[in-house]
Short mmCIF file of C-alpha atoms in Angstrom, two decimals:
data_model
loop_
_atom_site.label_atom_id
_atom_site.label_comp_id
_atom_site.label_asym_id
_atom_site.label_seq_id
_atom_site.Cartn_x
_atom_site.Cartn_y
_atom_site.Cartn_z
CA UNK A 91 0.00 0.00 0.00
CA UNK A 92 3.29 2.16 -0.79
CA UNK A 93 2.51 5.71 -2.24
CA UNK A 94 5.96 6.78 -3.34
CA UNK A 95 6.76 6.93 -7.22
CA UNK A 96 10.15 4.68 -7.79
CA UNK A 97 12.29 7.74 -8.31
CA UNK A 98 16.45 6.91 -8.63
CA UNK A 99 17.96 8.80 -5.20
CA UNK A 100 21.17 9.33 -4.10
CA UNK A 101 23.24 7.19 -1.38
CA UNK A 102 22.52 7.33 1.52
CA UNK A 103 25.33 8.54 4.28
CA UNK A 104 26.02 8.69 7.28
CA UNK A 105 26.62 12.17 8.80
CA UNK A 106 30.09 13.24 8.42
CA UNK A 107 31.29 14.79 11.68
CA UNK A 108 31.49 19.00 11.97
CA UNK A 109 35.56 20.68 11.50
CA UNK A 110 36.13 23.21 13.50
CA UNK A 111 34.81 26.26 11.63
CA UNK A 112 32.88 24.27 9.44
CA UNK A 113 28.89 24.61 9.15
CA UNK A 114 26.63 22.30 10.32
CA UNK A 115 24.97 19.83 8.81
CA UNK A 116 21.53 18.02 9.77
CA UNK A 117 20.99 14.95 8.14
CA UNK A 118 17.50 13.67 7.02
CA UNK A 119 17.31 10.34 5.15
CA UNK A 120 14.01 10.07 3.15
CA UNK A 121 12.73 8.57 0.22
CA UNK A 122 10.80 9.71 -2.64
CA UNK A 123 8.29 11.48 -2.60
CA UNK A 124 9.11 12.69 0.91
CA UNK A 125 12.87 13.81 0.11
CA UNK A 126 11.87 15.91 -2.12
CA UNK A 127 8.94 17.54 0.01
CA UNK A 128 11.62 17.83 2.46
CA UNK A 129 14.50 19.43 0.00
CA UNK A 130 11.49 21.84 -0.41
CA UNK A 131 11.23 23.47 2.48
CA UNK A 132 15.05 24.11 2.54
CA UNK A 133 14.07 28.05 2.56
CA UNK A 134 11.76 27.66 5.22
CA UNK A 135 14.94 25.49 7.49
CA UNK A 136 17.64 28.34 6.23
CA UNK A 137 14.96 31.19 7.90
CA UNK A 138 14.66 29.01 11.18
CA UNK A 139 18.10 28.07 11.40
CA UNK A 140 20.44 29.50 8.72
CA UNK A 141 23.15 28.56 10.29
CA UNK A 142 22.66 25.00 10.04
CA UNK A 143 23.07 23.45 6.37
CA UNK A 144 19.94 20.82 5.45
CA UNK A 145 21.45 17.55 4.04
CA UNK A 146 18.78 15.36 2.16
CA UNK A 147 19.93 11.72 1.40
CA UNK A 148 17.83 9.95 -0.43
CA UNK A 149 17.69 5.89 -1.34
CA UNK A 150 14.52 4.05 -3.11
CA UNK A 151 11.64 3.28 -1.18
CA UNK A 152 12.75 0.21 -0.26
CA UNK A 153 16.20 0.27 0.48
CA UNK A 154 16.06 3.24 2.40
CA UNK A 155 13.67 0.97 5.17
CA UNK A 156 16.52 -1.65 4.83
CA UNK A 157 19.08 1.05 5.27
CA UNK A 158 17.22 2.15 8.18
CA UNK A 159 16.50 -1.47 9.70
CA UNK A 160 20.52 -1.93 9.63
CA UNK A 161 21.18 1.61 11.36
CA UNK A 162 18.92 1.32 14.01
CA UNK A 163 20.42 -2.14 14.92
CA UNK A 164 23.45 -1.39 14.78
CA UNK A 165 23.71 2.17 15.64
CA UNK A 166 25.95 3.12 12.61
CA UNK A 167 25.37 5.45 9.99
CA UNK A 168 22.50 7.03 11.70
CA UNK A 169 20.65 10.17 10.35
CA UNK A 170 19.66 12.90 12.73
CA UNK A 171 15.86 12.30 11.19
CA UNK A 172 14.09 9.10 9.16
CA UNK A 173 11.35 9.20 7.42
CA UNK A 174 8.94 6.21 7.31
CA UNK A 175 6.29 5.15 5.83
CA UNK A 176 3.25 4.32 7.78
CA UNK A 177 3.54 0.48 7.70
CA UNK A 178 7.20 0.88 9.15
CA UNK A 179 6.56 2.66 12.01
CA UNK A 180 4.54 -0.08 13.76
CA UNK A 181 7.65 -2.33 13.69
CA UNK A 182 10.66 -0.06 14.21
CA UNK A 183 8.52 1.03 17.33
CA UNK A 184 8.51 -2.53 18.77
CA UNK A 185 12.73 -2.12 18.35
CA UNK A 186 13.63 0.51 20.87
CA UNK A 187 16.07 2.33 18.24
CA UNK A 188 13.54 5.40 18.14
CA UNK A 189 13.55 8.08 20.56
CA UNK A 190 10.09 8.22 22.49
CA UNK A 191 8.83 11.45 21.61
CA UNK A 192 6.83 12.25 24.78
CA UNK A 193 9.26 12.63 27.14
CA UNK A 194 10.95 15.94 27.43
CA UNK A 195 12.52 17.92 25.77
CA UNK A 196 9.38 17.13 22.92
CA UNK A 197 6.66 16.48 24.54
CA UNK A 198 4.83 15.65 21.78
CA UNK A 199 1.73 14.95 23.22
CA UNK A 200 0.56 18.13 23.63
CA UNK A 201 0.67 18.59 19.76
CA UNK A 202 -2.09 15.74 19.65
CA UNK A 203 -5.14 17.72 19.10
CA UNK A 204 -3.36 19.49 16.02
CA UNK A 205 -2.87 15.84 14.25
CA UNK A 206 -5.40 13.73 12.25
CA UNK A 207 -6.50 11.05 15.24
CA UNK A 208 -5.89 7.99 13.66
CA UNK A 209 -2.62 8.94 12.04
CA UNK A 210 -0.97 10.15 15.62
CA UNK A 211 -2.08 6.70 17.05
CA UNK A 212 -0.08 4.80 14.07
CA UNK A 213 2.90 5.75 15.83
CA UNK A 214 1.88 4.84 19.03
CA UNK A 215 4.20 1.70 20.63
CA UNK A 216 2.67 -0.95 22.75
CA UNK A 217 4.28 0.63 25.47
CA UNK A 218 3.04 4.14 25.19
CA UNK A 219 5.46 5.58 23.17
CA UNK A 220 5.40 7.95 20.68
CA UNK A 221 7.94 7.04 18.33
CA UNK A 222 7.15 9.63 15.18
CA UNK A 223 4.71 12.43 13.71
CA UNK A 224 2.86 12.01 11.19
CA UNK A 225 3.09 14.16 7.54
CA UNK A 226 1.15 13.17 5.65
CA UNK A 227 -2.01 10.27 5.15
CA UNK A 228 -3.64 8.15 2.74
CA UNK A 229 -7.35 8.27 3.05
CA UNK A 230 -8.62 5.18 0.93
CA UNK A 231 -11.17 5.75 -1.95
CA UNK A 232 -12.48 4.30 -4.87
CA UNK A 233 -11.32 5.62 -7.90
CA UNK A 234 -13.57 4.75 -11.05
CA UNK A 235 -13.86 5.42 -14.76
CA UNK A 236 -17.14 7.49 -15.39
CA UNK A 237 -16.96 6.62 -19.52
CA UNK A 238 -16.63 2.99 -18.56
CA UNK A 239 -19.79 2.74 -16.03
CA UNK A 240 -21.50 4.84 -18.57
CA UNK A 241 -21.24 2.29 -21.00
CA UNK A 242 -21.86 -0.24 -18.85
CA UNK A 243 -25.33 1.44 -17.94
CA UNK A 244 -23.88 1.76 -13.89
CA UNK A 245 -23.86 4.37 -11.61
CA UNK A 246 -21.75 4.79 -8.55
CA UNK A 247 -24.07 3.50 -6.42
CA UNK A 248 -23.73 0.13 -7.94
CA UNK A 249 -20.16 0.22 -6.82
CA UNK A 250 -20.47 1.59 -3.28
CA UNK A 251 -23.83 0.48 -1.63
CA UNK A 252 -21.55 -3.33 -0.73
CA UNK A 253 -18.89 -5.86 -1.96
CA UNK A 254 -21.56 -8.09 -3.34
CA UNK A 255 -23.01 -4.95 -5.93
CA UNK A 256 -19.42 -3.50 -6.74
CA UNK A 257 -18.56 -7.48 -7.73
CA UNK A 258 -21.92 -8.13 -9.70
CA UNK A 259 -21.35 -4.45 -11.24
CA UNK A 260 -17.41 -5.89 -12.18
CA UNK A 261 -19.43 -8.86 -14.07
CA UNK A 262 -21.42 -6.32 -15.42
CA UNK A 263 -18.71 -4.18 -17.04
CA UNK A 264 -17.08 -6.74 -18.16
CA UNK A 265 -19.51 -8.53 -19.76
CA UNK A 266 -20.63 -4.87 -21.48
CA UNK A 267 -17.41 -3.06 -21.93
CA UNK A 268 -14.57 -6.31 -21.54
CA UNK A 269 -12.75 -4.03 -18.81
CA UNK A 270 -11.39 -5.31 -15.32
CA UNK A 271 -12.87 -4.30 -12.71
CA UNK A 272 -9.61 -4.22 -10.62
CA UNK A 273 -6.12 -4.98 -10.99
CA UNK A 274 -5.72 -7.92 -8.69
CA UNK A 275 -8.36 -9.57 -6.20
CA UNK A 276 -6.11 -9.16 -3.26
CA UNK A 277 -6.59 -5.22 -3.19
CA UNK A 278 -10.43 -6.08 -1.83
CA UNK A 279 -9.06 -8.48 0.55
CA UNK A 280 -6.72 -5.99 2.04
CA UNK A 281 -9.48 -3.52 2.29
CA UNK A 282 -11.67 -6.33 4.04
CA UNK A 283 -9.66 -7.43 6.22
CA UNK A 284 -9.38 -3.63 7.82
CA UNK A 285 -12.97 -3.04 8.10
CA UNK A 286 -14.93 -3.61 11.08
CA UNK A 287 -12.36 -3.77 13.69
CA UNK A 288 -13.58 -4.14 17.53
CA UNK A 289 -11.77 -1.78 19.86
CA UNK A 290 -8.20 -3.73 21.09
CA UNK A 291 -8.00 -5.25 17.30
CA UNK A 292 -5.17 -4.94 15.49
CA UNK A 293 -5.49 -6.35 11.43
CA UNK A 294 -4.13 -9.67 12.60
CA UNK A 295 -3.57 -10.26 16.33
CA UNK A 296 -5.32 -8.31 19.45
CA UNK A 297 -3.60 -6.38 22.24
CA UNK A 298 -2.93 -9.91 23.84
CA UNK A 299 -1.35 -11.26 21.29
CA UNK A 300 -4.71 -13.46 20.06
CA UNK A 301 -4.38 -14.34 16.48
CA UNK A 302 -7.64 -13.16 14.91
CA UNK A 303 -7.45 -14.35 11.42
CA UNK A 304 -9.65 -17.15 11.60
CA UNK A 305 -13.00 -15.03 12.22
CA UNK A 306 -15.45 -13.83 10.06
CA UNK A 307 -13.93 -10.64 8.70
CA UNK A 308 -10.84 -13.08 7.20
CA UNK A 309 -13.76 -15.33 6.13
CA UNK A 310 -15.71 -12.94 4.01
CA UNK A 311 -12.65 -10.73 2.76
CA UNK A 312 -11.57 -14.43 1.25
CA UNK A 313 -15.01 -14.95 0.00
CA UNK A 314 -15.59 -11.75 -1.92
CA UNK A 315 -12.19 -11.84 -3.34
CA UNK A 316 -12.47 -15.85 -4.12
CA UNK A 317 -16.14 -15.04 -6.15
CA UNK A 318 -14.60 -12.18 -8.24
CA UNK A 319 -11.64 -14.07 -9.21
CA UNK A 320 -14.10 -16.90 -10.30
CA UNK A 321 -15.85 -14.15 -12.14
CA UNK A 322 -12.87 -13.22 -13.97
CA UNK A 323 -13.24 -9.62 -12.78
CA UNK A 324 -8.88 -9.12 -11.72
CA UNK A 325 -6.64 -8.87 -14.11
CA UNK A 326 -4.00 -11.06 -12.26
CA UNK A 327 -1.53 -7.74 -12.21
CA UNK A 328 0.40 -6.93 -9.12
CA UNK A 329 0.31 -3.05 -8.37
CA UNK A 330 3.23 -0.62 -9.45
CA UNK A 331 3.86 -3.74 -12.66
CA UNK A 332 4.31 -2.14 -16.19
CA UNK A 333 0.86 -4.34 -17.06
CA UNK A 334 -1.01 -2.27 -14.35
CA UNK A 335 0.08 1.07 -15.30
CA UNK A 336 -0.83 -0.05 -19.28
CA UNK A 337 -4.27 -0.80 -18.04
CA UNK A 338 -5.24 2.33 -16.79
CA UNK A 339 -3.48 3.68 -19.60
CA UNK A 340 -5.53 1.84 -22.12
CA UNK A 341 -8.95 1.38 -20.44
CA UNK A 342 -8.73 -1.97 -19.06
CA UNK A 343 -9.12 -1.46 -15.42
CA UNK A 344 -12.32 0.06 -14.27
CA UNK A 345 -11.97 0.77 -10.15
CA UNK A 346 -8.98 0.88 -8.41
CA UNK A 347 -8.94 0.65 -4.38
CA UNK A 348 -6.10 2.81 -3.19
CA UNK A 349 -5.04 5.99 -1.44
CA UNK A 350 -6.16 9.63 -2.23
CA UNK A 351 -2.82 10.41 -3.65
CA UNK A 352 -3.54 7.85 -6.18
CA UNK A 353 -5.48 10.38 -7.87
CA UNK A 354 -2.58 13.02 -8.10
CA UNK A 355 -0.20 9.84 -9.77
CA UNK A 356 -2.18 9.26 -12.72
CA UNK A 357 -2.51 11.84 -13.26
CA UNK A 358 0.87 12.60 -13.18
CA UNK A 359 2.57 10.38 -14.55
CA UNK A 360 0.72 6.69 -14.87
CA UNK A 361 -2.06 7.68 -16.89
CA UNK A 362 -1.76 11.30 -17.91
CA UNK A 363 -3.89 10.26 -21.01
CA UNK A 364 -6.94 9.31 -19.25
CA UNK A 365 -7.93 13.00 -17.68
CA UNK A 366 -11.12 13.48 -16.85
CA UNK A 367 -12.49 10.39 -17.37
CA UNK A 368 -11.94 9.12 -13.67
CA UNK A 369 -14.18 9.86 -10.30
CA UNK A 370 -13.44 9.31 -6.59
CA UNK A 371 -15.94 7.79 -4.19
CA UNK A 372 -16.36 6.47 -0.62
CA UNK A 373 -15.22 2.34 -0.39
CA UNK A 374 -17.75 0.02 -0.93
CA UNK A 375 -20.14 -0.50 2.00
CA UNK A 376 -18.27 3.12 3.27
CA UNK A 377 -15.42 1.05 4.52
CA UNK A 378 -12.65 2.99 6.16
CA UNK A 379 -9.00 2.31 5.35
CA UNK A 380 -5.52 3.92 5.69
CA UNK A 381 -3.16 3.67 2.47
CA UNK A 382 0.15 4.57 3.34
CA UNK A 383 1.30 7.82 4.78
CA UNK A 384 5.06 9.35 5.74
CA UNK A 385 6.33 10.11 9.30
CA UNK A 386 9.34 11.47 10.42
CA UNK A 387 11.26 10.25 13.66
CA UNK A 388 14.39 10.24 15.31
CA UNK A 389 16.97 7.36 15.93
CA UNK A 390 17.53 7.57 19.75
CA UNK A 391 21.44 6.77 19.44
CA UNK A 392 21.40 9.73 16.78
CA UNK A 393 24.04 12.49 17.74
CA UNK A 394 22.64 14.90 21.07
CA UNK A 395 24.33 17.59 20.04
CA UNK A 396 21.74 17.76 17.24
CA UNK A 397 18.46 16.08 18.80
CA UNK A 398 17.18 19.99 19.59
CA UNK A 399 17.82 20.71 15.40
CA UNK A 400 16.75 17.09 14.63
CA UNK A 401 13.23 18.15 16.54
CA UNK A 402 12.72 22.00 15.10
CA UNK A 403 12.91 20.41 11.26
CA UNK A 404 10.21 17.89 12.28
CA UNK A 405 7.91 20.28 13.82
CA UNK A 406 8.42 22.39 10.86
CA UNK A 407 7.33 19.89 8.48
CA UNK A 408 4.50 18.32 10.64
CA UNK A 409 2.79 21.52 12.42
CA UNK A 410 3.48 24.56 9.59
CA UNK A 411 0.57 24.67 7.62
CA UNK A 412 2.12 26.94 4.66
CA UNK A 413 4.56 23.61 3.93
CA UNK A 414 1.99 20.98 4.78
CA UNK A 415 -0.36 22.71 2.32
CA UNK A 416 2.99 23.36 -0.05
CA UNK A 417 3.51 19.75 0.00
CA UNK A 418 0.11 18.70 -0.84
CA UNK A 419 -0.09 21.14 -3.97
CA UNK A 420 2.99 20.49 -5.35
CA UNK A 421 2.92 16.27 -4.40
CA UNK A 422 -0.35 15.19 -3.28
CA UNK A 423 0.64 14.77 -0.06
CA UNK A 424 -2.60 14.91 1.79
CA UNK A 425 -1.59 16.65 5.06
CA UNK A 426 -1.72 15.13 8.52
CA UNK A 427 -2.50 18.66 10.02
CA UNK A 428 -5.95 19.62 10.97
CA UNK A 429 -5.24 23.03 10.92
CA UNK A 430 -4.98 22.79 6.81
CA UNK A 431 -8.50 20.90 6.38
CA UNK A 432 -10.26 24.11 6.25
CA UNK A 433 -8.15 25.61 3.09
CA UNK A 434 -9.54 26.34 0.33
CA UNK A 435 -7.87 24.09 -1.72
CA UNK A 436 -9.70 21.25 -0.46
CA UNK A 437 -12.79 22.70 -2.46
CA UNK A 438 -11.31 23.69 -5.48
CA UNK A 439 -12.11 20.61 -8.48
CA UNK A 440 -9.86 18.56 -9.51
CA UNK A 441 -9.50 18.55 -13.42
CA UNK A 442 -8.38 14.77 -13.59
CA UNK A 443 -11.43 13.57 -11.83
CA UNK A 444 -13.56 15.75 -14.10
CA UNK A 445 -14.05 18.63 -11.88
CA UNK A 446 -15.19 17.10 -8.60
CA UNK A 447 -14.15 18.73 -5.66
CA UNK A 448 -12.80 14.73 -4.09
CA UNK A 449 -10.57 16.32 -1.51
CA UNK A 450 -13.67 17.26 0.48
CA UNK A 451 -14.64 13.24 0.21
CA UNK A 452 -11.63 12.04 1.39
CA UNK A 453 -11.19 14.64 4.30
CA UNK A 454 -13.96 13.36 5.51
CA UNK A 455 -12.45 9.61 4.80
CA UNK A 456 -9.89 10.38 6.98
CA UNK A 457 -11.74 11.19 10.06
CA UNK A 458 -13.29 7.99 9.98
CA UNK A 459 -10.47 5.53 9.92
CA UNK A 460 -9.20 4.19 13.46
CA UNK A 461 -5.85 3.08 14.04
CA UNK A 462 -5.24 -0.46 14.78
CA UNK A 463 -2.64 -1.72 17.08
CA UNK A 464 0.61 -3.16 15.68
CA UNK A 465 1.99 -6.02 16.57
CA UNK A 466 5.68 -7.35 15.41
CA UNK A 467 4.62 -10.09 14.16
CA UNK A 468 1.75 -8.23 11.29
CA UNK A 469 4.55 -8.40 8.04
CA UNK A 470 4.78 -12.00 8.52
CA UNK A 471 1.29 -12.49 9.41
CA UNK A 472 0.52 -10.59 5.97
CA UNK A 473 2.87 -12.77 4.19
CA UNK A 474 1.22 -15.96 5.78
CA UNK A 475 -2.48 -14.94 4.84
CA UNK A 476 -1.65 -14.03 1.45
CA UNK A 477 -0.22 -17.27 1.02
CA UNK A 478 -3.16 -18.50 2.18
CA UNK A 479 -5.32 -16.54 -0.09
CA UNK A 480 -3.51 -17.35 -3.34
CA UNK A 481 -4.43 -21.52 -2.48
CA UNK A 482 -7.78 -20.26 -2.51
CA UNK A 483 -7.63 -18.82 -5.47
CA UNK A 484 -5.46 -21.01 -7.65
CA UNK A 485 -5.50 -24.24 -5.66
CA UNK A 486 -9.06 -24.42 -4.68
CA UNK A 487 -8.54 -24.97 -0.95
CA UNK A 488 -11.57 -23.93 1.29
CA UNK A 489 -11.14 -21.24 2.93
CA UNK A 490 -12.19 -22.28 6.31
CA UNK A 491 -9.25 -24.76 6.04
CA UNK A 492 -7.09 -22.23 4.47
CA UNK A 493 -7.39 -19.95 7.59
CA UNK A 494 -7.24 -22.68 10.28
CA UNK A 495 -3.83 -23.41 8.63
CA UNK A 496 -2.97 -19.52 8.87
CA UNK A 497 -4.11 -19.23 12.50
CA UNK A 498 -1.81 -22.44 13.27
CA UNK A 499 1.32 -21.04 11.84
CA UNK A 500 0.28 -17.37 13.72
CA UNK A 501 0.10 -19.12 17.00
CA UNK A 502 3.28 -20.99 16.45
CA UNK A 503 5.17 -17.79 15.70
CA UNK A 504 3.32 -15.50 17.99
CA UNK A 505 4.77 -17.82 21.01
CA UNK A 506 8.41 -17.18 20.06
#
């Protein structure tokens, strides 16, 4: 559920130390988009501190996480600031390596109130700890092609009022129009599997460690995704493959479930082409869901002499609403600050979606989703129920048995 465009970036480095004389340098390792949102506001760090040179070092998306992973366990090569995506934060918080951010000098909690809920609680630790702030969110929508329903005789509502009308509608564009509905079964799975979540449940375990995958919301998620793939409704393409940008390029993907800033992208750069033709809507059944998101924290064996520096740049970029705003403009970036929700800009239409004013849709998207607790366990837990979910779908193995097996293996590792 990445939103970052795989941009080349530089190497990253570790922080060379200050000569005497010499100016300093804070370090920020990011990936793209964030690095450059964060080379961005390089004016806006010279006025607060212009004595203190802003040093950017960038890596792809992934290797920057591995990067990270390595410096925080070892304690070398550490930046004075990380950023993270939203799915990393949950685990590097279980580590230790970041500095808890509500303890003085920071005291972040009192910036709470100023911070979309559910995005603040992300980067809460089992313990308490607040490990980063949030930037920047994904609020999940529906993205659809208006000329496609329209030939299919379909209106939104046949996408959106449940799971069981957006797959009959899929049949029903297909048969009409020969279009996918969506890329790849597993995206309505992952959307599933997030909605409906009892206070104390996390996607896969609860606060005690109970593996929950063997339950009714695993059951239908595999259900609905097991009776459009026997529809023929995916295309079988993994997101972020050449074949899934070249169907939204040429018309053969109808929906898409994905973050708001999915919107900005194909615009963009993935389907440039298809302007206009696309709308955004609420999930199906109004579902609530979280797609990605950047945060920015700080490795707690990073140099003191910096941590006060290290702290200013992440207020600036998390609690000034000219560069949250500046961000979202110029990268979609939809802002983690309350304080911009009120700008015009959310109002204005968006050309690509044929006028429609969507950022007002998923605003209020985003103030619906609830944070679930991570556990450490949740990326191999993923791994293990997508497993599972592909012997459903290409094996023909019931799913009741499918998720007992899942639930086994869960229990097994969840003991370690």
């Amino acid at each position: 559920m990445t939103r970052r465009r795989a941009l080349l970036g530089a190497g990253l480095a570790a922080a060379l130390p200050v000569r005497a004389g010499a100016r300093a340098v804070l370090t920020v390792a990011a990936f793209p988009l964030v690095d450059e949102i964060a080379r961005a506001a390089t004016p806006a760090w010279q006025r607060l501190h212009p004595e203190v040179e802003l040093r950017v070092l960038s890596r792809q998306y992934s290797d920057h996480h591995t990067a990270m992973t390595t410096a925080l366990s070892t304690a070398v090569a550490l930046p004075d600031v990380m950023a993270l995506e939203s799915s990393f934060v949950g685990r590097f918080a279980q580590g230790g390596g970041l500095e808890d951010l509500r303890q003085p000098p920071y005291e972040v909690e009192r910036f709470r109130a100023r911070l979309v809920p559910y995005a603040y609680e992300q980067a809460v630790a089992r313990n308490g700890a607040v490990v980063a702030m949030p930037a920047d969110i994904g609020p999940g929508t529906l993205l659809y092609r208006q000329d496609i329903l329209s030939r299919a005789a379909l209106a939104e509502d046949d996408l959106t009022r449940s799971w069981e009308h957006y797959v009959a509608a899929g049949a029903r564009i297909k048969a009409r129009t020969g279009a996918y509905l969506i890329a790849h079964v597993q995206e309505i799975k992952d959307i599933l599997i997030r909605s409906g979540l009892r206070p104390g449940e996390g996607l896969y375990f609860d606060t005690d460690s109970r593996v929950l995958v063997n339950s009714p919301r695993f059951e239908r998620a595999f259900e609905v995704a097991r009776e459009a793939r026997r529809q023929g409704l995916d295309a079988r393409v993994p997101a972020w493959s050449n074949d899934w940008a070249e169907g939204f390029k040429r018309g053969r993907l109808a929906t898409e479930l994905s973050g708001a800033w999915l919107a900005g992208q194909l615009n963009s750069f993935i389907a440039p082409g298809t302007r206009g033709l696309w709308r955004a809507a609420p999930l199906p059944e109004g579902a609530s869901a979280a797609y990605g998101g950047a945060f920015y924290a700080m490795p707690r064996h990073a140099a003191p002499a910096r941590k006060a520096l290290a702290w200013d740049f992440i207020r600036l970029m998390t609690l000034d609403p000219q560069l949250q705003l500046q961000a979202f403009k110029a990268y979609d970036a939809f802002p983690a600050l309350l304080a911009t929700h009120e700008d015009a800009f959310f109002s204005e239409p968006l050309p690509f979606l044929g006028g429609q004013p969507a950022r007002r849709l998923w605003r209020e998207a985003a103030r619906r989703i609830s944070a679930a607790p991570v556990h450490k366990q949740n990326q191999f837990a993923e791994e293990v129920v997508q497993t599972e979910l592909d012997k459903v779908l290409n094996r023909a193995k019931p799913i009741r048995q499918a998720l007992a097996d899942a639930e086994q293996l869960l229990e097994r590792r969840a003991r370690r």
